[in-house]
Amino acid sequence: MIKLLIYEDNPQLREGLTMLIDGSEGFSVQAAFRNCSNVVQEVTTYQPDVVLMDIDMPDVNGLDGLKLIKATKPDVSVLMLTVFDDHQNIFQALLSGANGYILKKTPPAKLLEYIQEASTGGAPMTASVAAQVLRMFSQMNLPADKDYNLSEREKEVLQYLVKGYSYKMIAAEMFIAMDTVRSHIKKIYEKLHVNSKSEAVAKAFRDKLV
Amino acid sequence: MIKLLIYEDNPQLREGLTMLIDGSEGFSVQAAFRNCSNVVQEVTTYQPDVVLMDIDMPDVNGLDGLKLIKATKPDVSVLMLTVFDDHQNIFQALLSGANGYILKKTPPAKLLEYIQEASTGGAPMTASVAAQVLRMFSQMNLPADKDYNLSEREKEVLQYLVKGYSYKMIAAEMFIAMDTVRSHIKKIYEKLHVNSKSEAVAKAFRDKLV
DNA sequence: GACTCAATCACATATTGATGTGGAATCAAT
DNA sequence: ATTGATTCCACATCAATATGTGATTGAGTC
C-alpha cells in the first residue's frame, strides 16, 4: 500500500486526484492540503511514501514545499505535478531534489503508474520534461578537455598561480629558484597563448585545467 | 512509419530486435549493424528517425557512434540501449546528446513505446536511469550565488581584470584615471577578501561572478 | 544640515611581474 | 651520438601592481 499526501490549491483537482488515487487498488491518500504552510509537520505526522506537489500554490509554493520536505525527510519521494513545463521550474525542482516531474495533463492510468515508479525509487517524468532535462545536460558546460601539453611541472606552477601565490612563494613551495619559476611561467604563457598572469588564471578556469 | 537503424554487436539480440521492431505496425528497421565503423555514412544513406545504439561494441563503441551521429545529423534521435546503467556511461551519453537511455531488460511493449516517444521528441529513460539523472542534477554545483556587494563600477573593473587588462587599459576603456582604477581594485580586494589580481580572478570564476 | 558611501583623482614608494638573453644537466627517443 | 623536451639557474631592465595617505564631488539617508 502506497501512502500519499497531496498538495494542490485547486479544490476540484484536489478532490479529483484524491478520489482517483484513493479509489485505486494499492494506493492510499492520507490527506490533501491546499498549501504547504505546515508541510514539515504534515509529512512528519503522516509519514507518506510519495507526495504529489503542485508548484503554483498560494503562500508557500510547491518548490519551497519540496525543499522543506527534502530538508526534513529526504527519503520521501516528491513528485512535482504541474501545468508548467518551463525550463526554470523544472530546473529549480530538480536541483532541489524532486523525484519526478509530471504534467497535470497526464492521463490517470499513467499517473498511477508514475506514482508506483516513484515509490520504488524511480524518477518518472513526462516525456517533454525528460527531453528538456536531457537538453539541459548536453548544454551543460563540458570539461572542454583541452590539453595545451603543459608539462607536470608547468601544471604545478599554474596551480599556484591560480591560488594567487607570488613567484617568490611558488619558488619556496617548489624548492626551486625564482628564476626557474619565471621560465616555467613564460613557457606556460606560450603554451596557453596568453601574456599575463590573470589571463592564464582565467584560461585555467575556463578550460578546467583546475 | 518510424525508420530505424540498429547498432548491436550481439547477433542474437540484433536479429531479435530487428524482428520485433520491424514486425510491429508503424516501425521499419532499415538496417542493423554490428559496429559503428561506418555510422556517419550509414546514417546519411538511410536517414533514419531513430537509432538504437548499444554502448559496448568492438572497434567504434556506442558513445563514439553517438557523438559521430550528433556531429553530422543532430536531428536524428539516438536511443542508447545497454545493459549498463552506471553513472559514467549515462553521464557521457547524455553529455553527448543522447535522446534516451534504456536498459536491455526493457520489455518489448515498453521498448516500442519508447521508440515512439523518441521519434516525437521525447526522452524515454528507464526509471533507474531517470533516477540517476536526477541525482546528478541535485548534486551539480550550483552557482553558489554569492554577492559580495560589489558596486556596478567594481563589477565592471572585475570583468576587465578577468580579461587580463592592465590598469592602464582599464582606465582607457572606462574613461577614468588609472588611480581611480586602483582604488576600485583595492575596494574589490577588500570585498572579496583577497589580495592579488590572480586571486580576484580565481574567485570571480569560482563564485560565478563572470 | 550632518552623515555615509560610491566614484573620482593625486602623489609616493616598494614589491612583483614580464621580457630578453644565455647557460647547463637530465633523460627518452631516434 | 645527436636531437629535443624538460627542468633548472643567473643577470638585467622596464613595466605593472600593491600599499598608503589624502581629497573632492554628488546622491541618498537620517
Coordinates of C-alpha atoms (C1' of nucleotides) in Angstrom, one line a residue, chain A residues 166-168 182 186 189 196-197, chain C residues 15-22:
Chain A
S166 CA 53.7 35.2 -5.9
Y167 CA 56.8 33.9 -7.8
K168 CA 58.7 34.0 -4.7
R182 CA 59.8 32.6 -14.2
K186 CA 57.0 32.1 -19.6
Y189 CA 52.1 31.7 -21.3
S196 CA 49.7 37.8 -18.3
K197 CA 49.1 36.1 -15.0
Chain C
dT15 C1' 57.3 44.9 -4.4
dT16 C1' 56.2 42.0 -8.1
dG17 C1' 55.9 40.6 -12.7
dA18 C1' 57.2 40.5 -17.7
dT19 C1' 60.8 40.2 -21.1
dG20 C1' 65.4 39.2 -23.0
dT21 C1' 69.4 36.6 -23.4
dG22 C1' 72.2 32.9 -22.0

